[in-house]
Short mmCIF file of C-alpha atoms and ligand atoms in Angstrom, two decimals:
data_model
loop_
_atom_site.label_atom_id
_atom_site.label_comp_id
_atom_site.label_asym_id
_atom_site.label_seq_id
_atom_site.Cartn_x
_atom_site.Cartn_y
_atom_site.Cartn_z
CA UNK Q 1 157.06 23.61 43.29
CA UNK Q 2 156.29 20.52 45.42
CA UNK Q 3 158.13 18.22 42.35
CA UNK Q 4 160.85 16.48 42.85
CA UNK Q 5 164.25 19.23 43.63
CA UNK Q 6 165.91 18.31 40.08
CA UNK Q 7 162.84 20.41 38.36
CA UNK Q 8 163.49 23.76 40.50
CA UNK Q 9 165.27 25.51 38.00
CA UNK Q 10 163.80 24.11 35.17
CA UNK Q 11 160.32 24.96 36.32
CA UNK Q 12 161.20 29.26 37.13
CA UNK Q 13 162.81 29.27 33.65
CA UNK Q 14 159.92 27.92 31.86
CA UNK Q 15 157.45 30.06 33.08
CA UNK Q 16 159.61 32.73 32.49
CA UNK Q 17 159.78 31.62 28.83
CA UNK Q 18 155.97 32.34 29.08
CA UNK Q 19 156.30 35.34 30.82
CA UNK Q 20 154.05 33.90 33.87
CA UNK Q 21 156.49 35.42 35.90
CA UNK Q 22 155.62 39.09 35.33
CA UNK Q 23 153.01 41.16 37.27
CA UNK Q 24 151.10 44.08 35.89
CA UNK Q 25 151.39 42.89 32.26
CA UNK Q 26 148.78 44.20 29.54
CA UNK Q 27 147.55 40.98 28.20
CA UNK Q 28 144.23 41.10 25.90
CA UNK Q 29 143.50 44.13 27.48
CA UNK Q 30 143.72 43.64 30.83
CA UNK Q 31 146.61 43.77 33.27
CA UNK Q 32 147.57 40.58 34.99
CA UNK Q 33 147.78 40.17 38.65
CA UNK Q 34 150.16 38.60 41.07
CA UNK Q 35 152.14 36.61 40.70
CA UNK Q 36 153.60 34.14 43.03
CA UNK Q 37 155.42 31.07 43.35
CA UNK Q 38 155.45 28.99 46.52
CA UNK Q 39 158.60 26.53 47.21
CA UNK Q 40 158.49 23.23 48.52
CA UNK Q 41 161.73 22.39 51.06
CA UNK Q 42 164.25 21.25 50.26
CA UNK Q 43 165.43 24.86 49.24
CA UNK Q 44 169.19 23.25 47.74
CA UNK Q 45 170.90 20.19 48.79
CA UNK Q 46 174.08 22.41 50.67
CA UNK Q 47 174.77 25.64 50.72
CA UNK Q 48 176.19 26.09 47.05
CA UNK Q 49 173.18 24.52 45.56
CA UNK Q 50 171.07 26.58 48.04
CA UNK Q 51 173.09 29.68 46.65
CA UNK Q 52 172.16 28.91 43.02
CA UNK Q 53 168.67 27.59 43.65
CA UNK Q 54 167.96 31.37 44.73
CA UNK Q 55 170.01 33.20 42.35
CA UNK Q 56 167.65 31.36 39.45
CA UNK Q 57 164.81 32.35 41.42
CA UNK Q 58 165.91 35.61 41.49
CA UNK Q 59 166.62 35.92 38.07
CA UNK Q 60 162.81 35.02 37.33
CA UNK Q 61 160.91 36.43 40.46
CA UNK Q 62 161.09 39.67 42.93
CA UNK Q 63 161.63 38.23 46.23
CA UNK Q 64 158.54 39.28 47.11
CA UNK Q 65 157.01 37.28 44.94
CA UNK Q 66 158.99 33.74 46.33
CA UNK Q 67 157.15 31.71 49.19
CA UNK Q 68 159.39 29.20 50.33
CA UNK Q 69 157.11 27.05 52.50
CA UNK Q 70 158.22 25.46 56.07
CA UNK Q 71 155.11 24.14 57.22
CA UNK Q 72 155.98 23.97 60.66
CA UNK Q 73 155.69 27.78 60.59
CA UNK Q 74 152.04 27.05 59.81
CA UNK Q 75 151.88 24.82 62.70
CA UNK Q 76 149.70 26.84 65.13
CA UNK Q 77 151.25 25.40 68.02
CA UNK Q 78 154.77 26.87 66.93
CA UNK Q 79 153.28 30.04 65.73
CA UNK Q 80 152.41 29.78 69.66
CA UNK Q 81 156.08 30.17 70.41
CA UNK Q 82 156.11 33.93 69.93
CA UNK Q 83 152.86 34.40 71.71
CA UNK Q 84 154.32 32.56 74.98
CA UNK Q 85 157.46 34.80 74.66
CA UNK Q 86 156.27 38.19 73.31
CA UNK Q 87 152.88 38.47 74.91
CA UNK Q 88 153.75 37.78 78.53
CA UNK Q 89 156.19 40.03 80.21
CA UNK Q 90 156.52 36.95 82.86
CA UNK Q 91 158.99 34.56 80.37
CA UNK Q 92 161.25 37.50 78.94
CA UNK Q 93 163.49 38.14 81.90
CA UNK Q 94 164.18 34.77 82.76
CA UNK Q 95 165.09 34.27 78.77
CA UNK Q 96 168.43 34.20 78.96
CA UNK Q 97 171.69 32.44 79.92
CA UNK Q 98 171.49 33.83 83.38
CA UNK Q 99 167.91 31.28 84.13
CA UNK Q 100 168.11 28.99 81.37
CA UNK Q 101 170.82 26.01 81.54
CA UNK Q 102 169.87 24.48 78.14
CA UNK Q 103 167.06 23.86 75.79
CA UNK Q 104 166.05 20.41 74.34
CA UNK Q 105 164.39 20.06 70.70
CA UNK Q 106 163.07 16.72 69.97
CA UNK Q 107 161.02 15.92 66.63
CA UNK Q 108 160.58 11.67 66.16
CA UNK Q 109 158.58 9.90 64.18
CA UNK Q 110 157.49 6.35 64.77
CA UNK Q 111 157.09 5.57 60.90
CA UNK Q 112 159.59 4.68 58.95
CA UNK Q 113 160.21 6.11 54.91
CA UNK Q 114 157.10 4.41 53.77
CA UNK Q 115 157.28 5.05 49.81
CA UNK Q 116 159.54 7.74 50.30
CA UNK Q 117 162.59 5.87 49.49
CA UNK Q 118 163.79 7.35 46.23
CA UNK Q 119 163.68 10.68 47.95
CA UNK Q 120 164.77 10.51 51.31
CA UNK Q 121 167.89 7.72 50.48
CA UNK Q 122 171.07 10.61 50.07
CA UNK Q 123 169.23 13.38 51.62
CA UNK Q 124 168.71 12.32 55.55
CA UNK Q 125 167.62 13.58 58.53
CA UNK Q 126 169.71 16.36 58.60
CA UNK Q 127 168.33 17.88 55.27
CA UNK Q 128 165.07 16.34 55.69
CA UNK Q 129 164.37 17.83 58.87
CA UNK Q 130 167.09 19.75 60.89
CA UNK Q 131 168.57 22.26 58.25
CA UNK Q 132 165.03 23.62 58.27
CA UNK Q 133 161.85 22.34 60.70
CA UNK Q 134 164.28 22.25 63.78
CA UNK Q 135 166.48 25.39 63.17
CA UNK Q 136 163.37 26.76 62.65
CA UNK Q 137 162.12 26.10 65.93
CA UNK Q 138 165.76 26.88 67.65
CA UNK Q 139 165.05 30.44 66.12
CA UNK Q 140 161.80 30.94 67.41
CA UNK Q 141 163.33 30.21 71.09
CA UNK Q 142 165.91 32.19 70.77
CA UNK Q 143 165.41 34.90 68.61
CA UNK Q 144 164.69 38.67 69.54
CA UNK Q 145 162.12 40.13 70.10
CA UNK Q 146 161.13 41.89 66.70
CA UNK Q 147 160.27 45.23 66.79
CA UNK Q 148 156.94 44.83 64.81
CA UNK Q 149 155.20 41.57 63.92
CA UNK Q 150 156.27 42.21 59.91
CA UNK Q 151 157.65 40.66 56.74
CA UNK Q 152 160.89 41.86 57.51
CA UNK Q 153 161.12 42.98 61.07
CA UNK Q 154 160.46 39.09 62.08
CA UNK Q 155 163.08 37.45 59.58
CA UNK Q 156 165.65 39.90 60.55
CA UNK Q 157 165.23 38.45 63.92
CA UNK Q 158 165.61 34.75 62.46
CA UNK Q 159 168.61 35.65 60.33
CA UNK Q 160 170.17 37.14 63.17
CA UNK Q 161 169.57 34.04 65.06
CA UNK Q 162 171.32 31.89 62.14
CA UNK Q 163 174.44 34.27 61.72
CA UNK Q 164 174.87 33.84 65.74
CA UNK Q 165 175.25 29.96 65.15
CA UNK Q 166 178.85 29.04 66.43
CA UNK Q 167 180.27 27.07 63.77
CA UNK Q 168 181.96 23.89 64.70
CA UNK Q 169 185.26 22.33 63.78
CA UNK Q 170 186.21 19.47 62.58
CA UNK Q 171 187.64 18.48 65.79
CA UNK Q 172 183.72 19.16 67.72
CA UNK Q 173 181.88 17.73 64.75
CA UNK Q 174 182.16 13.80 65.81
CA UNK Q 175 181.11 14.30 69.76
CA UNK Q 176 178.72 16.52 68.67
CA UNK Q 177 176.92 15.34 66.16
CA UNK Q 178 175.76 11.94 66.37
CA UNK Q 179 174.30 10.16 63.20
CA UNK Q 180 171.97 6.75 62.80
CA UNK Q 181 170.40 4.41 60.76
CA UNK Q 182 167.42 2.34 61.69
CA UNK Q 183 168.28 -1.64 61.49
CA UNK Q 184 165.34 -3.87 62.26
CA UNK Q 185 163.35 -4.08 65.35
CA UNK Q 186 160.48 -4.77 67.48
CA UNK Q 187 158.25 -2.06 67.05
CA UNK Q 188 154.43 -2.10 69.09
CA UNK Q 189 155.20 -6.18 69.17
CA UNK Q 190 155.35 -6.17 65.31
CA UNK Q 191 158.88 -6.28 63.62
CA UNK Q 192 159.86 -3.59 61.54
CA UNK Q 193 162.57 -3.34 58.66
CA UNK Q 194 165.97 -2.06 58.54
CA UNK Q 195 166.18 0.59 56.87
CA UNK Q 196 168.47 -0.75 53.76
CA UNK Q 197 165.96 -3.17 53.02
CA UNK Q 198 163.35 -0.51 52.75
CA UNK Q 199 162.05 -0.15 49.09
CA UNK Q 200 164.30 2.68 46.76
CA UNK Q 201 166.82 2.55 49.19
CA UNK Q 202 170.48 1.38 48.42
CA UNK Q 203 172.03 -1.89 49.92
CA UNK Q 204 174.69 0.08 51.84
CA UNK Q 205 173.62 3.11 52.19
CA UNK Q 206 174.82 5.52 54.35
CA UNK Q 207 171.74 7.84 54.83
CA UNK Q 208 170.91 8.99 58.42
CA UNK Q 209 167.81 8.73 59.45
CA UNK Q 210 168.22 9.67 63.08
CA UNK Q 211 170.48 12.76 64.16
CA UNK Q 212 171.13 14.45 67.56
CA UNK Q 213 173.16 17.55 67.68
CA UNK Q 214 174.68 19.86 69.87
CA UNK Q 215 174.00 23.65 69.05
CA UNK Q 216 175.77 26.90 70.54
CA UNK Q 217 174.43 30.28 69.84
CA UNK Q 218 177.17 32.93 70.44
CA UNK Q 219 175.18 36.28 71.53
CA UNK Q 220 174.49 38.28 74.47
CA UNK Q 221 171.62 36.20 75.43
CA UNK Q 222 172.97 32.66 74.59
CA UNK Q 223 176.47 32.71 75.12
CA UNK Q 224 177.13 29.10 76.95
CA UNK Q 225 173.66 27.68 76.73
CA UNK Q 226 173.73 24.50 74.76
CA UNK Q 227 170.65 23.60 72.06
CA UNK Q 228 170.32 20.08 71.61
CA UNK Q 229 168.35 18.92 68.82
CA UNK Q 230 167.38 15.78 67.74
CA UNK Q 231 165.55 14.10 65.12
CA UNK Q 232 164.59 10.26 63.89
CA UNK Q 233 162.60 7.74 62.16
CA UNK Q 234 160.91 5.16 63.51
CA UNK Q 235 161.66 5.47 67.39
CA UNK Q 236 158.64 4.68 69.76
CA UNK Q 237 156.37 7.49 69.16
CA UNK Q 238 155.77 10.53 67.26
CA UNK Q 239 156.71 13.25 68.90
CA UNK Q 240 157.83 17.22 68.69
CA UNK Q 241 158.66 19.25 71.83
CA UNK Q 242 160.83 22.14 73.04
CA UNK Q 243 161.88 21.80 76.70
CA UNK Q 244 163.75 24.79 78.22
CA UNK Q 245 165.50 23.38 81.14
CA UNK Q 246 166.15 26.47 83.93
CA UNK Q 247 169.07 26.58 86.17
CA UNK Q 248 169.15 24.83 89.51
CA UNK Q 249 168.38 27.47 92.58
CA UNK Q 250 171.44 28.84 93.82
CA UNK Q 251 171.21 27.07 97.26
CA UNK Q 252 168.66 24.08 98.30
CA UNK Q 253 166.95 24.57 101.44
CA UNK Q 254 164.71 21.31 101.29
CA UNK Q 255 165.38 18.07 100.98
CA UNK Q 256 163.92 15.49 98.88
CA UNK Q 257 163.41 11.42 99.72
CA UNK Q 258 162.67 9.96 96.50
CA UNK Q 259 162.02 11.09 93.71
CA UNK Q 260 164.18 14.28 93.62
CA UNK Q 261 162.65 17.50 91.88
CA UNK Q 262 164.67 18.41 88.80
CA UNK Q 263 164.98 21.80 87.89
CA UNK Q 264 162.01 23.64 86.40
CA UNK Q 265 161.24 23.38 83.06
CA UNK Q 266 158.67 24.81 80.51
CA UNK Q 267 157.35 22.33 78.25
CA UNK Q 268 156.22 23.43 74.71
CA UNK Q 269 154.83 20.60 73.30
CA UNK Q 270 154.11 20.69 69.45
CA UNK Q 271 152.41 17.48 69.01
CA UNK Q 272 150.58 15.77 69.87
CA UNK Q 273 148.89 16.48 73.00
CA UNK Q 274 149.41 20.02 71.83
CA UNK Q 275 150.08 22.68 75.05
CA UNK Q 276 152.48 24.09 76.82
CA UNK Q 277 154.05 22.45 80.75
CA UNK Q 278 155.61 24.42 83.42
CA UNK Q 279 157.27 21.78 86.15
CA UNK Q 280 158.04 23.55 89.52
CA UNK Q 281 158.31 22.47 93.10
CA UNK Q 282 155.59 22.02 95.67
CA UNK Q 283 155.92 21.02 99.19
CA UNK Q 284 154.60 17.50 100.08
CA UNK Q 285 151.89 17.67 102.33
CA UNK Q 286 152.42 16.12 105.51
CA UNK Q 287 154.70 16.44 108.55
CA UNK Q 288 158.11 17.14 107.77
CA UNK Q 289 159.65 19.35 104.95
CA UNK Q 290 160.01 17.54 101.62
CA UNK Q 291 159.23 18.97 98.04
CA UNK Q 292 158.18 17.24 94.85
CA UNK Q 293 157.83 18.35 91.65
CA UNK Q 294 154.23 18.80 89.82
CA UNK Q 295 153.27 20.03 86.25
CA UNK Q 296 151.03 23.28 85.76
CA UNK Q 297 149.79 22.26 82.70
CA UNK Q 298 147.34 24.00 79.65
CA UNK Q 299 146.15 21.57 76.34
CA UNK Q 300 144.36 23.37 73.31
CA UNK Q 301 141.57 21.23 73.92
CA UNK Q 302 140.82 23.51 76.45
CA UNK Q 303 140.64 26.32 73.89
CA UNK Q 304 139.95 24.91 70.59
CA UNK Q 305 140.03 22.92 67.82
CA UNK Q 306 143.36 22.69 66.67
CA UNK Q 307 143.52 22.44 62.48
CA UNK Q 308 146.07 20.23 61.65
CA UNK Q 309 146.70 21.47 58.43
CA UNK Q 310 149.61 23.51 58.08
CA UNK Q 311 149.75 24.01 54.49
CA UNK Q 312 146.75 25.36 53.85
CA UNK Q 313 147.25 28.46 56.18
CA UNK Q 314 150.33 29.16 54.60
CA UNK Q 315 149.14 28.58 50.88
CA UNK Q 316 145.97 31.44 52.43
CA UNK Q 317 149.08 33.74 53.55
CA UNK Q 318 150.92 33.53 50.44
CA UNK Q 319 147.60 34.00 48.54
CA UNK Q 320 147.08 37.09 50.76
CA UNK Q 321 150.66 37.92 49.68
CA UNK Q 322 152.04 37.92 53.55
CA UNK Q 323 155.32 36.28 53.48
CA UNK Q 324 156.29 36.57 57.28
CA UNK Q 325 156.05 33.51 58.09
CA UNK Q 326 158.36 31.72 54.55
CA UNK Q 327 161.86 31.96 54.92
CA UNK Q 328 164.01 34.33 53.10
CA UNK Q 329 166.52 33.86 50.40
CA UNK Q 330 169.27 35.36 53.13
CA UNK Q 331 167.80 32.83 56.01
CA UNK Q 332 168.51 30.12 53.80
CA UNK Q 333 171.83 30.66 52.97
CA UNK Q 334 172.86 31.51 56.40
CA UNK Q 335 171.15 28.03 57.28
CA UNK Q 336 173.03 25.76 55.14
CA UNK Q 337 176.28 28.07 56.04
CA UNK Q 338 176.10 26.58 59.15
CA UNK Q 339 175.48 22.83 58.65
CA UNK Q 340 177.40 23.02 55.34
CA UNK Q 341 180.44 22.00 57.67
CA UNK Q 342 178.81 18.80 59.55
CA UNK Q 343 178.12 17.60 55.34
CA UNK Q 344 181.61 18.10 54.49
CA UNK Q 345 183.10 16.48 57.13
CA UNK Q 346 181.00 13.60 56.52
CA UNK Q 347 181.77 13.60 53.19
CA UNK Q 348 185.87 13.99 54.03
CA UNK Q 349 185.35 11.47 56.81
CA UNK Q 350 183.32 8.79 55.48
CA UNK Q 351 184.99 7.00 58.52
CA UNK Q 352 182.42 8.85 60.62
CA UNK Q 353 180.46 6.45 62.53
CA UNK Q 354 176.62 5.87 61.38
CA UNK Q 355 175.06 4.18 64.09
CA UNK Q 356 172.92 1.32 63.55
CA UNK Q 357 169.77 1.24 66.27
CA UNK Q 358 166.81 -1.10 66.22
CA UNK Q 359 163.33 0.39 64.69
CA UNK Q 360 161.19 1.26 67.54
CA UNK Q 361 164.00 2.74 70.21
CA UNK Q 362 165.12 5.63 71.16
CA UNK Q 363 168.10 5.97 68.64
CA UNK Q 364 171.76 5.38 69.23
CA UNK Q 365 172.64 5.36 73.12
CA UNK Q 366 176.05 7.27 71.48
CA UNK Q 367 173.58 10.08 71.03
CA UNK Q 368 172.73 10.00 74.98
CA UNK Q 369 176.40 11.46 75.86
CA UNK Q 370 175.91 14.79 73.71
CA UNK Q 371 173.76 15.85 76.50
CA UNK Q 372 176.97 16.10 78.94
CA UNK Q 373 174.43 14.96 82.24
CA UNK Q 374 174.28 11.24 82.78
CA UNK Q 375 170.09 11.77 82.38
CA UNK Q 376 170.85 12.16 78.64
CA UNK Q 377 168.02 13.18 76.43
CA UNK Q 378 164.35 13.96 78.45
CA UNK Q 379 162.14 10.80 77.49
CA UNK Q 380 158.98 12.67 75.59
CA UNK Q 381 157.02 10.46 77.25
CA UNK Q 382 157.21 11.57 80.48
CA UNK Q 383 156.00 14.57 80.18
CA UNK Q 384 152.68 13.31 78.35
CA UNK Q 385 149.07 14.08 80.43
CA UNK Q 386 146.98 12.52 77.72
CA UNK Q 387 147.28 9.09 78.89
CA UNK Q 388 144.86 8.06 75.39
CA UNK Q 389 148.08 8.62 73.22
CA UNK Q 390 150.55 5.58 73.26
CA UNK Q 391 153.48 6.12 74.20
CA UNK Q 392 156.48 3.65 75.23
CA UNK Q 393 159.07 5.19 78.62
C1 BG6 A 401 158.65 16.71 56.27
C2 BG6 A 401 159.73 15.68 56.07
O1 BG6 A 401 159.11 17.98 55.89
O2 BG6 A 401 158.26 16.73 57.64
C3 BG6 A 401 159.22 14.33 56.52
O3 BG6 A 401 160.11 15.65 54.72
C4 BG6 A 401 158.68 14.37 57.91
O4 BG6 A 401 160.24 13.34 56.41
C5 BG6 A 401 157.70 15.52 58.09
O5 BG6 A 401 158.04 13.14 58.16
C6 BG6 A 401 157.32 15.69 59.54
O6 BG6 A 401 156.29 16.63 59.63
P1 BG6 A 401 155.26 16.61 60.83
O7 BG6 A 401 154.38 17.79 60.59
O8 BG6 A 401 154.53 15.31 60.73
O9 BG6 A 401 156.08 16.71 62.07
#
């Protein structure tokens, strides 16, 4: 199903008609195979369509037979998230709310909508990409450890993660959820459009195409451990990375002249420059005692080729009928339960600001203040090693 949403129902119920739907049918003599149908995001525009888009899917398929795709779970460098938590007993016990102070997800884009207009104008950032790709990648981070690497055993974990999302209230909804629009800008020296003058979109629309978020899990683990998340359209570069930002020591024994260490972080960059940071503190050689901070770094290209084709390791998985890594009817629903809220205030409160910021920056500076600190969001840049790939500071 990668046609536009408004055939989704209409698509199940036809082949039901024809009774594609059915597995082990006698047909001429033999018995048919699988089979399977994969979905194409977005699975429901809120949680009541979300609720009905299943329940029609249901009524036509087994859920094992439903593959509803997230291609960032095909992404090996995310797949990578489990392998950096749940192969190494050095990360695990330093997981938790006790080391980690918070955790920053940041996935920007330096294009614009292109063609997309007609699509993306009334669905937004936070359908496009945050309902799924980014709470996607919150799970993985934050999840348990399953007990087996299986179908079921691993989206447990991720439901679990979902049903632990605090909900907000309308009174936490404006500070901590920040919304944008791209106007025009200087872009690379080149100007770009706004986006209302960007073709299929309306002349006053009110689509975001930039959101930042505040996130609180409430668990054992979590409990007080804020997730930002952020995501936009044309900002400076193209970028996706998780940093987990650990808690200051207790007591500082050394000083610092300039440049002041920050706390440590691990760095789990998506793409590009695909590889995973830690930051820590060194001593400055010389007389006196003075400590900076330095990266210990590892790139794929140390290891591999990296394929950068997502889809077509999923499409092999749901061929080989392995759905562990598609989300689940329930995972879904307990999704959109959560940012259900943040649509319906917007739609109560059309008052809510939308945030113009030029094409080519690094979204509203409203979104900065979600952060609580006064460094505001971590610059992506900054942490980049490949100097090759452009990026703007
Ligand atoms: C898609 C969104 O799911 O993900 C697009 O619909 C977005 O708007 C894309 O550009 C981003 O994917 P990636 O793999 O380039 O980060």
């Amino acid at each position: 199903l990668a046609t536009p949403p408004s055939l989704y129902e209409t698509v199940p119920l036809n082949l039901k008609g024809v009774a594609l739907n059915l597995e082990g049918m006698e047909m001429e003599g033999m018995k048919s195979g699988s089979r399977r149908i994969i979905v194409e995001k977005p699975f429901g525009y809120d949680l009541e369509s979300a609720v009905k888009m299943n329940s029609v899917l249901k009524s036509v398929f087994n859920e094992s037979q439903i593959f509803r795709i997230d291609h960032y779970l095909g992404k090996e460098t995310v797949q990578n998230i489990l392998a950096l938590r749940f192969a190494n007993s050095i990360f695990e016990p330093i997981w938790n709310r006790h080391y980690i102070e918070s955790v920053e997800i940041t996935a920007v884009e330096n294009m614009g909508i292109e063609d997309r207009g007609g699509f993306y104008d009334g669905v937004g950032a936070l359908r496009d990409m945050v309902q799924n790709h980014l709470i996607q990648l919150l799970a993985l981070v934050a999840m348990e450890p399953p007990v087996i690497f299986g179908e079921q055993e691993f989206r447990d974990e991720v439901v679990k993660v979902y049903k632990s999302l605090k909900p907000l209230s309308d009174q936490e909804i404006p500070a901590r959820v920040i919304r944008g629009q791209y106007i025009a800008g200087e872009k690379r020296g080149e100007m770009a459009k706004a986006y209302r003058e960007e073709k299929g979109v309306r002349h006053d629309s009110q689509t975001e195409t930039f959101l930042a978020m505040r996130v609180d899990i409430s668990n054992w683990r979590w409990e007080g451990v804020p997730f930002f998340i952020r995501t936009g359209k044309q900002m400076p570069t193209k970028v996706t990375e998780i940093i987990i930002h650990f808690r200051q020591t207790p007591h500082r024994l050394f000083s610092c002249r300039d440049n002041c260490p920050e706390q440590n972080q691990l760095i789990i960059r998506i793409q590009p420059n695909e590889g995973i940071v830690l930051k820590y503190d060194v001593k400055i050689p010389g007389s006196g005692f003075n400590v900076q901070q330095v990266p210990m770094e590892f790139t794929y290209d140390k290891i591999g080729e990296l394929s950068d084709d997502a889809y077509s390791r999923l499409i092999e998985e749901s061929l080989s009928g392995d759905s562990t890594l598609f989300t689940r009817s329930d995972a879904v629903e307990a999704s959109w339960n959560y940012f259900d809220k943040v649509l319906r205030f917007w739609e109560n409160h059309p008052e809510t600001p939308l945030y113009g910021y030029p094409a080519g920056s690094w979204g509203p500076l409203e979104s900065e203040q979600i952060t609580g600190s006064e460094k505001g969001w971590t610059n992506p840049c900054k942490n980049l090693t490949n100097t090759n790939l452009y990026c703007e500071l």
